[in-house]
PDB file of C-alpha atoms in Angstrom:
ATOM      1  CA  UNK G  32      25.965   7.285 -76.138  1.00 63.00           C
ATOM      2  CA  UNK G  33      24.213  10.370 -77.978  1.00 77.00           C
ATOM      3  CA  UNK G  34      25.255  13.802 -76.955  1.00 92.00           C
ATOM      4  CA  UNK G  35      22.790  16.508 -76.338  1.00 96.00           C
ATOM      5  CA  UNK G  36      20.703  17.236 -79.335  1.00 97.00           C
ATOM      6  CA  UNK G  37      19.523  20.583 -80.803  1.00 98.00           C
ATOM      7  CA  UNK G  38      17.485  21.728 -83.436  1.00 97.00           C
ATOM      8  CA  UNK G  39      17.621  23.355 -85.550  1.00 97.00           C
ATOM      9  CA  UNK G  40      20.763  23.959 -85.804  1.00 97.00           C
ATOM     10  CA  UNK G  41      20.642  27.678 -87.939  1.00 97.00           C
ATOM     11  CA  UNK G  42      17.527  29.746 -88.280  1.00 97.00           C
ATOM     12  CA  UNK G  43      16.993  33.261 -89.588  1.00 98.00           C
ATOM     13  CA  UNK G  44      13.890  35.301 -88.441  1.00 98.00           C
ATOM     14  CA  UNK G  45      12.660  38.808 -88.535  1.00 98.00           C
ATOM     15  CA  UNK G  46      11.959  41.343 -86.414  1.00 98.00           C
ATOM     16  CA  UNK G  47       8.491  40.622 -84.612  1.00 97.00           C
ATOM     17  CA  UNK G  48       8.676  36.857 -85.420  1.00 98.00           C
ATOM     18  CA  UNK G  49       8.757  33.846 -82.061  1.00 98.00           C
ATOM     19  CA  UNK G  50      10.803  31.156 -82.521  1.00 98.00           C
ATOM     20  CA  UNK G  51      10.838  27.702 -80.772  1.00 98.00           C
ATOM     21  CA  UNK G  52      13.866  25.741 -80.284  1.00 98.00           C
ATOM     22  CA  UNK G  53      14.097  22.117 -79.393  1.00 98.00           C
ATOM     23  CA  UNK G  54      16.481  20.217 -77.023  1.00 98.00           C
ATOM     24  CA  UNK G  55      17.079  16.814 -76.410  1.00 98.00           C
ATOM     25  CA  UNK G  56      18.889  15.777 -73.234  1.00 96.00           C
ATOM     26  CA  UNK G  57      21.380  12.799 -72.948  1.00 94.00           C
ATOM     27  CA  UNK G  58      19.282   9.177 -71.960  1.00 93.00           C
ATOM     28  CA  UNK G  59      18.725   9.552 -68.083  1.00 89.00           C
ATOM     29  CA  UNK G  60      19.526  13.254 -67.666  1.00 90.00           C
ATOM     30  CA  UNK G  61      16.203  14.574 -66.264  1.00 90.00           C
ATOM     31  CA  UNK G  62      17.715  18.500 -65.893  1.00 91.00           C
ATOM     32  CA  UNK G  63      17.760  21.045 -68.894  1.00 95.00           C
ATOM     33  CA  UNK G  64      19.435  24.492 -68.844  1.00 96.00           C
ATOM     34  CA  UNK G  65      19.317  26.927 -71.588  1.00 98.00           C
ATOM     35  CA  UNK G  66      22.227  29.492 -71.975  1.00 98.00           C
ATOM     36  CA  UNK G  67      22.514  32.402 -75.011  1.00 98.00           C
ATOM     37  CA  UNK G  68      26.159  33.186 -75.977  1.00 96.00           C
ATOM     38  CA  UNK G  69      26.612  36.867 -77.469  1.00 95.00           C
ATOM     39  CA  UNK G  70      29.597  38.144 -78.389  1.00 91.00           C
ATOM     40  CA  UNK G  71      28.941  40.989 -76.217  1.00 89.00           C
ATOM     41  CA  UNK G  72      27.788  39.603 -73.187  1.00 92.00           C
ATOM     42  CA  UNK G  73      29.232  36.319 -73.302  1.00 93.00           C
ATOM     43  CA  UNK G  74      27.483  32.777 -71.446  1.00 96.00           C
ATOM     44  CA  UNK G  75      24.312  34.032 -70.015  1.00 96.00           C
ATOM     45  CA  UNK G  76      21.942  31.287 -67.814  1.00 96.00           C
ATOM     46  CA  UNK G  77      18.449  31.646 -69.288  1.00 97.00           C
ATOM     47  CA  UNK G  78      16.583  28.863 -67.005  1.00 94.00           C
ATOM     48  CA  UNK G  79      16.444  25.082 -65.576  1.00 93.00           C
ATOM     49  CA  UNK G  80      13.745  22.650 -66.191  1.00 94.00           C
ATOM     50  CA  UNK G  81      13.719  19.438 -64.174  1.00 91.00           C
ATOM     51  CA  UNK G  82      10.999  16.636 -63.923  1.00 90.00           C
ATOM     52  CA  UNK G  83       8.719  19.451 -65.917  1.00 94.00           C
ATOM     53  CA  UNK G  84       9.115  22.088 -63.877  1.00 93.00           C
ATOM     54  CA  UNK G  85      11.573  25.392 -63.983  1.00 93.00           C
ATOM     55  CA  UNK G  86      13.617  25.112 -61.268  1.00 90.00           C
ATOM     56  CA  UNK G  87      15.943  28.375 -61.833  1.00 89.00           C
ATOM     57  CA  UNK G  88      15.300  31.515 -64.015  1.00 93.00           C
ATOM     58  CA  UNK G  89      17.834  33.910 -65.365  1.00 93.00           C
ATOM     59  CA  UNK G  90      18.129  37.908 -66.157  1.00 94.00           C
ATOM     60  CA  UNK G  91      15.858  37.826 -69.096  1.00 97.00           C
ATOM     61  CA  UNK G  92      13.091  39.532 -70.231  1.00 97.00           C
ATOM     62  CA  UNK G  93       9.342  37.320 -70.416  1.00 96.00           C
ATOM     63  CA  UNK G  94       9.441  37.025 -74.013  1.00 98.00           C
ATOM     64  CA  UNK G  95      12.066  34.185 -73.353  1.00 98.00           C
ATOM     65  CA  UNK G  96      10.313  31.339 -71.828  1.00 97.00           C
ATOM     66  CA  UNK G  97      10.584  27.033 -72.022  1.00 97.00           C
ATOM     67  CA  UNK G  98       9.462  23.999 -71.386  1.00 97.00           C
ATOM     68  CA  UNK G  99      10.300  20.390 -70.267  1.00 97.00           C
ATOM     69  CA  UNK G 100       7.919  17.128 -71.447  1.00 97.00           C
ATOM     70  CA  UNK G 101       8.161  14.260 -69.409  1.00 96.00           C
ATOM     71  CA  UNK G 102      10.623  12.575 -71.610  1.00 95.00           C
ATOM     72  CA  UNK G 103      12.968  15.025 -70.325  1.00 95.00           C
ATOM     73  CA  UNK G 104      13.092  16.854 -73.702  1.00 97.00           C
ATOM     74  CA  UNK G 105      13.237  20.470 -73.404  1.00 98.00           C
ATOM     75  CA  UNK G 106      11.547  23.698 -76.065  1.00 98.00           C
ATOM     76  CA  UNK G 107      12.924  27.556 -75.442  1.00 98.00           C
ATOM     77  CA  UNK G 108      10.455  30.212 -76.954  1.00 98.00           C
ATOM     78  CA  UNK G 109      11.364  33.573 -77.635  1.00 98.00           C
ATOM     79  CA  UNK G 110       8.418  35.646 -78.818  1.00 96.00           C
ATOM     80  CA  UNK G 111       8.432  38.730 -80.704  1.00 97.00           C
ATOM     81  CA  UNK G 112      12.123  38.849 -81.825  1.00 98.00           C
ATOM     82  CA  UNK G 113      14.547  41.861 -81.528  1.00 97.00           C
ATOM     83  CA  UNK G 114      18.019  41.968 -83.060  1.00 97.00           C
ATOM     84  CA  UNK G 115      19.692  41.661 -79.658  1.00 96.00           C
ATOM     85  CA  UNK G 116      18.222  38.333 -79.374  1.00 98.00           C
ATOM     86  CA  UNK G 117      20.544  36.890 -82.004  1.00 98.00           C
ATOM     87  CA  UNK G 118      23.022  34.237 -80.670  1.00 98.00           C
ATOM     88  CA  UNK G 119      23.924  30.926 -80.065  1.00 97.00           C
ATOM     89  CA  UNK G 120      21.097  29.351 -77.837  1.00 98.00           C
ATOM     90  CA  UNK G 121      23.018  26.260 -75.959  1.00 98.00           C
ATOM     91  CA  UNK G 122      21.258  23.475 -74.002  1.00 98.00           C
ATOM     92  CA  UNK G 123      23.056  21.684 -71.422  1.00 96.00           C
ATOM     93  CA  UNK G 124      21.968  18.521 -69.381  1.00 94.00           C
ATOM     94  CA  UNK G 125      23.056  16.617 -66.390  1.00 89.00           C
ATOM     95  CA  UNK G 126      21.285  13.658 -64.637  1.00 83.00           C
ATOM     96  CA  UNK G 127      20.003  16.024 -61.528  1.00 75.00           C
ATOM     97  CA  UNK G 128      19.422  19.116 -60.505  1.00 60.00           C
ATOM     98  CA  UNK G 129      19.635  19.189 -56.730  1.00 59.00           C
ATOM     99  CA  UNK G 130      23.266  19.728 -55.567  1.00 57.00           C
ATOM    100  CA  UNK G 131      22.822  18.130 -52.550  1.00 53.00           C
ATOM    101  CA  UNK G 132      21.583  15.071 -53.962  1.00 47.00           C
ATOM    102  CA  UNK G 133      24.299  14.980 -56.341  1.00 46.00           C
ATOM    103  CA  UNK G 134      27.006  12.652 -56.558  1.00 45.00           C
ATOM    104  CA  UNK G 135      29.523  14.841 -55.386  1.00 47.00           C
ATOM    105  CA  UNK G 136      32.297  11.815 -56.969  1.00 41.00           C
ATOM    106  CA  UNK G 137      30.237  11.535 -59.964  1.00 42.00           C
ATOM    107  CA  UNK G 138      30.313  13.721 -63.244  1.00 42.00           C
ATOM    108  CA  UNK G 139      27.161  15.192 -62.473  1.00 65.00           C
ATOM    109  CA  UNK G 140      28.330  17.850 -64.590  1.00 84.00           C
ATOM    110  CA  UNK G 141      26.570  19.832 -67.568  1.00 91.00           C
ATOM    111  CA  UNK G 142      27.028  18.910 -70.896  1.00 93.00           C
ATOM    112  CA  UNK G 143      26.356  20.983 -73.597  1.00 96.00           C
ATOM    113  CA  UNK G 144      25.098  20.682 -77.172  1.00 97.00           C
ATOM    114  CA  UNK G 145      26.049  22.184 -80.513  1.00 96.00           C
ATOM    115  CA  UNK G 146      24.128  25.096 -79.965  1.00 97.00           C
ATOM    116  CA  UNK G 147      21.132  26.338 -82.795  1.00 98.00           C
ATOM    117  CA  UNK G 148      22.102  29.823 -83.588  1.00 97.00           C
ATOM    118  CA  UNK G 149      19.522  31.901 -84.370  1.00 98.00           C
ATOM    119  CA  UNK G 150      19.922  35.668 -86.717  1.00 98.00           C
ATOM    120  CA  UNK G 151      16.988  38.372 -86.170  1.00 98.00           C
ATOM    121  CA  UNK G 152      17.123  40.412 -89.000  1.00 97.00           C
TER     122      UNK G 152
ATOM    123  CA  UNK L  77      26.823  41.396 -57.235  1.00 65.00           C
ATOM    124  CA  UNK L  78      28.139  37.478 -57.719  1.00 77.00           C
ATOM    125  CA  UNK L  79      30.590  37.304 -60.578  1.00 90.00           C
ATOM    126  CA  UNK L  80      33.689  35.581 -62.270  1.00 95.00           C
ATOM    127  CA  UNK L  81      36.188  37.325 -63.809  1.00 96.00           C
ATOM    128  CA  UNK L  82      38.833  36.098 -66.558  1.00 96.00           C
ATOM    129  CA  UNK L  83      41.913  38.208 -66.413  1.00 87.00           C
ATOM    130  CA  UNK L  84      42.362  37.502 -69.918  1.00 88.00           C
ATOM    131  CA  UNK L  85      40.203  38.248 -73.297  1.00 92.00           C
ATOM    132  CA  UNK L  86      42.935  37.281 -75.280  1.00 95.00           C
ATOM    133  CA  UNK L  87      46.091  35.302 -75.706  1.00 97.00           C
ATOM    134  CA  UNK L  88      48.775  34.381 -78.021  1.00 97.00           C
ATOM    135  CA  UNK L  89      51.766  32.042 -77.543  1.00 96.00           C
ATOM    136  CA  UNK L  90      53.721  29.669 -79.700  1.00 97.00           C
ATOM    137  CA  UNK L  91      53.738  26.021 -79.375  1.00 97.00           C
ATOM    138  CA  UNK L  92      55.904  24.588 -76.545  1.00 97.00           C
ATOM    139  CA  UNK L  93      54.967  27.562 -74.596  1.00 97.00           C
ATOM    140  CA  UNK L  94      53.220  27.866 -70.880  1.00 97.00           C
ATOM    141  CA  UNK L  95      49.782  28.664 -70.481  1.00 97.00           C
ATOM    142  CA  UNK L  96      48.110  30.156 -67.558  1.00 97.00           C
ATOM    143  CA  UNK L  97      44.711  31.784 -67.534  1.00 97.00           C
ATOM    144  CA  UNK L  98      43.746  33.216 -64.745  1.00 96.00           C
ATOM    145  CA  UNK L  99      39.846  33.011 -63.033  1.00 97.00           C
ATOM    146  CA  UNK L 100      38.820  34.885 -60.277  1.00 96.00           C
ATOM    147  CA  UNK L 101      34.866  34.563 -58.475  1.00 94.00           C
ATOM    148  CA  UNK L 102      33.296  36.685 -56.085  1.00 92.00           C
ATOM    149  CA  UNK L 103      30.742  33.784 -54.492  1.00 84.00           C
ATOM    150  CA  UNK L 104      31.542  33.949 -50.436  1.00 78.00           C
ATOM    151  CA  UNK L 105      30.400  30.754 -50.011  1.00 79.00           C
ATOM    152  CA  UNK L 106      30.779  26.790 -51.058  1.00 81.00           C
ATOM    153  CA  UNK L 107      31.543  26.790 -55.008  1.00 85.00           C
ATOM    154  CA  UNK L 108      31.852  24.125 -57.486  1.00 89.00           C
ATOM    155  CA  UNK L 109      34.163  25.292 -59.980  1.00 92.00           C
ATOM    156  CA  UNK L 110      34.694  24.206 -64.263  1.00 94.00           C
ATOM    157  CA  UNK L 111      36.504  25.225 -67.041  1.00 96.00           C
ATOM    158  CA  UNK L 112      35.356  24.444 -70.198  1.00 97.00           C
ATOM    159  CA  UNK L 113      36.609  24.396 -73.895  1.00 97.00           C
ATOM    160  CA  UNK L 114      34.945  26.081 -77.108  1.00 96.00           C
ATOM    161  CA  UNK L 115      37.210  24.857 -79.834  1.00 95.00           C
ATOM    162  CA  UNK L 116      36.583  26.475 -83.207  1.00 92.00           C
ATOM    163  CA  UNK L 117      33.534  25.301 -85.137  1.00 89.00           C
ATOM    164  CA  UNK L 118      32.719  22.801 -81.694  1.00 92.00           C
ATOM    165  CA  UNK L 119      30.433  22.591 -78.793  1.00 92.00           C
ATOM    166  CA  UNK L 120      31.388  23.663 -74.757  1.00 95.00           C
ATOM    167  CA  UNK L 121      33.338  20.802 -73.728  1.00 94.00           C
ATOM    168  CA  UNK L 122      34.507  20.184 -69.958  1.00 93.00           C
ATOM    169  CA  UNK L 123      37.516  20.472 -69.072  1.00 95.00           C
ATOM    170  CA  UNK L 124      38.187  19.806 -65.851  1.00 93.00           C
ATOM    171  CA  UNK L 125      36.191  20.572 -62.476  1.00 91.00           C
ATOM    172  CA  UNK L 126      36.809  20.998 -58.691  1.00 90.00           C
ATOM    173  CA  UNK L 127      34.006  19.848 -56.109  1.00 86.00           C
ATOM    174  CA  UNK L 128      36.356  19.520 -53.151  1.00 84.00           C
ATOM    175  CA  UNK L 129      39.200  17.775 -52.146  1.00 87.00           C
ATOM    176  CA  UNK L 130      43.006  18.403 -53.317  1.00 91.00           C
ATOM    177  CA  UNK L 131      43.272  21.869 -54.863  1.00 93.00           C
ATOM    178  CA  UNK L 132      44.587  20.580 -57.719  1.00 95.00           C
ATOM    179  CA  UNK L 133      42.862  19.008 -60.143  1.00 94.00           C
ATOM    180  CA  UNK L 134      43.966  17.248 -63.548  1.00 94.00           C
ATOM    181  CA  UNK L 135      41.557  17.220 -66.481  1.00 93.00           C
ATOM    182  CA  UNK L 136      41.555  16.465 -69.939  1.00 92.00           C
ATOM    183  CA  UNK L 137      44.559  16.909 -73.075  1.00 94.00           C
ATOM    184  CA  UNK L 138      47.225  17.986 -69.914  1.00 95.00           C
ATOM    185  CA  UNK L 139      45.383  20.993 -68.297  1.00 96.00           C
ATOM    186  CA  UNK L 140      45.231  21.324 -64.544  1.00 96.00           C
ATOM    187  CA  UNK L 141      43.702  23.896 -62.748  1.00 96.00           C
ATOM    188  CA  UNK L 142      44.704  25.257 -59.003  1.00 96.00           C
ATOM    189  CA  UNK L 143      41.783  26.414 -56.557  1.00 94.00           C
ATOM    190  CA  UNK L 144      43.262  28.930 -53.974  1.00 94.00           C
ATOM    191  CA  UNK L 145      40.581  29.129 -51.796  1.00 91.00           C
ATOM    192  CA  UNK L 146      41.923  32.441 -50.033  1.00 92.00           C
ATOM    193  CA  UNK L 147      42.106  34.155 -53.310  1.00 94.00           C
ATOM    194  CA  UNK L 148      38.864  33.367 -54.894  1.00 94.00           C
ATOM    195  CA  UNK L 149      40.871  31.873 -57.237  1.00 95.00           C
ATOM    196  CA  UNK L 150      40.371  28.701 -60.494  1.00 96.00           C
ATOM    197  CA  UNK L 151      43.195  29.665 -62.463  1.00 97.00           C
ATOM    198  CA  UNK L 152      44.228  26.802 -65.498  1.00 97.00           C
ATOM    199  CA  UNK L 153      47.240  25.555 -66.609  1.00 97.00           C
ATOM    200  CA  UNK L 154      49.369  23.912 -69.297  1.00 97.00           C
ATOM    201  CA  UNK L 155      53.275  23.236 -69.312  1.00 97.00           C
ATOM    202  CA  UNK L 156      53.362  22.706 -73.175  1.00 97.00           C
ATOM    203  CA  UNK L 157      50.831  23.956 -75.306  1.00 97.00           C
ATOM    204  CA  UNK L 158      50.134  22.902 -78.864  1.00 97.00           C
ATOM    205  CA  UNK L 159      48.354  24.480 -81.915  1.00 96.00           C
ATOM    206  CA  UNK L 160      45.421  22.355 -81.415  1.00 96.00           C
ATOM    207  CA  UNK L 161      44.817  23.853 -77.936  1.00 97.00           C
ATOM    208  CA  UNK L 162      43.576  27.023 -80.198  1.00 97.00           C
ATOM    209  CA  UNK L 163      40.790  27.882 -78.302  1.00 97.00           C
ATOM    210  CA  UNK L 164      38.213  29.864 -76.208  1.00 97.00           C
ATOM    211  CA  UNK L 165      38.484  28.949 -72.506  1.00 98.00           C
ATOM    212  CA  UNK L 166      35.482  29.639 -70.083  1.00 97.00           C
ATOM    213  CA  UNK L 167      35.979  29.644 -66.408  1.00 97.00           C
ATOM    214  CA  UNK L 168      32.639  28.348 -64.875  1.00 95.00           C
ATOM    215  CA  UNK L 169      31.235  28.759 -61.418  1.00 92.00           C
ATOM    216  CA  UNK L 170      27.624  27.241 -59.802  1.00 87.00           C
ATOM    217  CA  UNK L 171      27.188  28.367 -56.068  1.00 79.00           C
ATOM    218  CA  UNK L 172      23.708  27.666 -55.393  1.00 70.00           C
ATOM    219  CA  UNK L 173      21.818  24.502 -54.950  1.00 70.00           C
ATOM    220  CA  UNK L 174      21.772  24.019 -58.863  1.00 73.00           C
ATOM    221  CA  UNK L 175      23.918  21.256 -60.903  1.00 76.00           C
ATOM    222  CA  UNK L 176      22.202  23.560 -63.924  1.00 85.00           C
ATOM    223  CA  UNK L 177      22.955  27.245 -63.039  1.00 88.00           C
ATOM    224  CA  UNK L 178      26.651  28.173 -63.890  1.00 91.00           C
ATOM    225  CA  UNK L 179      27.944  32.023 -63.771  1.00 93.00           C
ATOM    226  CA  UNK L 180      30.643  32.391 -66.657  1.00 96.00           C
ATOM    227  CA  UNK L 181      33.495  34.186 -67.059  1.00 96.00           C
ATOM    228  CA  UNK L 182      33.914  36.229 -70.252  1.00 96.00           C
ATOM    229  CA  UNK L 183      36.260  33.311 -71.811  1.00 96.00           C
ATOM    230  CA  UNK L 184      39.917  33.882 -73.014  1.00 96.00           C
ATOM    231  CA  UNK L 185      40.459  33.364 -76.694  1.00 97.00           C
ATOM    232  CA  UNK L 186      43.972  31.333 -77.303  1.00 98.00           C
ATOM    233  CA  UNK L 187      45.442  31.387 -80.219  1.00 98.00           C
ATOM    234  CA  UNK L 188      48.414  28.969 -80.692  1.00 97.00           C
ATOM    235  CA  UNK L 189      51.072  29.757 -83.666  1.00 96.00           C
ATOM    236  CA  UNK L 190      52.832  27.093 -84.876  1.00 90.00           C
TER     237      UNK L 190
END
């Protein structure tokens, strides 16, 4: 069974530039979260997508922003880069979103990918 | 403000040696509770979780973890440690209605010496 899937895995950008990353959930998870890890602030939630449409949205500014397709794959955008948006971008997926109509028993748990770090220089 | 704390930033111990890492949350209400596993060079991997049920729950390569309700508290262990268990260690929360929305703790770095 294929993990989640991001690319690309490195990119360097400048100052000013957007950027699009690309995430592809494991076969039957239908929810996407997006999470930067910096050194400095650690595991920060950046949003949810579920059946196309973003369900929670984190602390960050509007220049972050995403998408789901109905294939369940998920695109972050960050436009006009700064420096402090360097970091590992993660993607995580899990087959729903709702807690309550969660199997409780099941793993209905996130699972993360390799992460596509991005440098703003 | 909603948080989780790691007591933590860093650790070292030789193999054989305990390992506790302490994880404290500030949600008042229900919580579904993780700790997960950065080894070096690898992606977050679970470690174990706690929905409900007996406070003590077993997960993956011997860790356990302890949920003391009364003190806000997730805090993971290991009897034995090895060199392989060189890691960083995040203590996870989600309290709302979100499987996808977890509040992290700052992680604990372990380093294990041979």
């Amino acid at each position: 069974k294929a993990g989640v899937t991001q690319t690309p895995r490195y990119l360097i950008k400048t100052r000013g530039q957007q950027v699009t990353l690309s995430c592809s959930p494991i076969s039957g998870h239908r929810s996407v979260s997006w999470y930067q890890q910096t050194p400095g602030q650690g595991l920060q939630f950046l949003f949810e997508y579920f059946s196309e449409t973003q369900r929670n949205k984190g602390n960050f500014p509007g220049r972050f922003s995403g998408r789901q397709f109905s294939n369940s794959r998920s695109e972050m955008n960050v436009s006009t880069l700064e420096l402090g948006d360097s970091a590992l971008y993660l993607c995580a997926s899990s087959r729903k979103t709702q807690v309550s109509s969660g199997s409780v028993a099941g793993a209905n748990v996130l699972t993360f990918g390799a992460g596509s770090r991005l440098t703003v220089l | 403000a909603q948080s989780v704390s790691q007591h933590n930033h860093h650790v070292i111990l030789s193999e054989a040696a305990s390992l506790e890492l302490g994880c404290n949350y500030s949600y008042g209400g229900t919580v579904n509770l993780f700790w997960y596993v950065q080894y070096p060079g690898q992606h977050l991997q679970l470690l174990l979780k706690y929905f409900s049920g007996d406070p003590l729950v077993k997960g993956i390569k011997g860790f356990e973890a302890e949920f003391i309700k009364s003190k806000f508290s997730f805090n993971l262990r290991k009897p034995s440690v090895q060199w392989s268990d060189t890691a960083e260690y995040f203590c996870a929360v989600n309290a709302g209605d979100s499987w996808g929305k977890l509040q992290f703790g700052a992680g604990t770095q372990v380093v294990v010496t041979p």
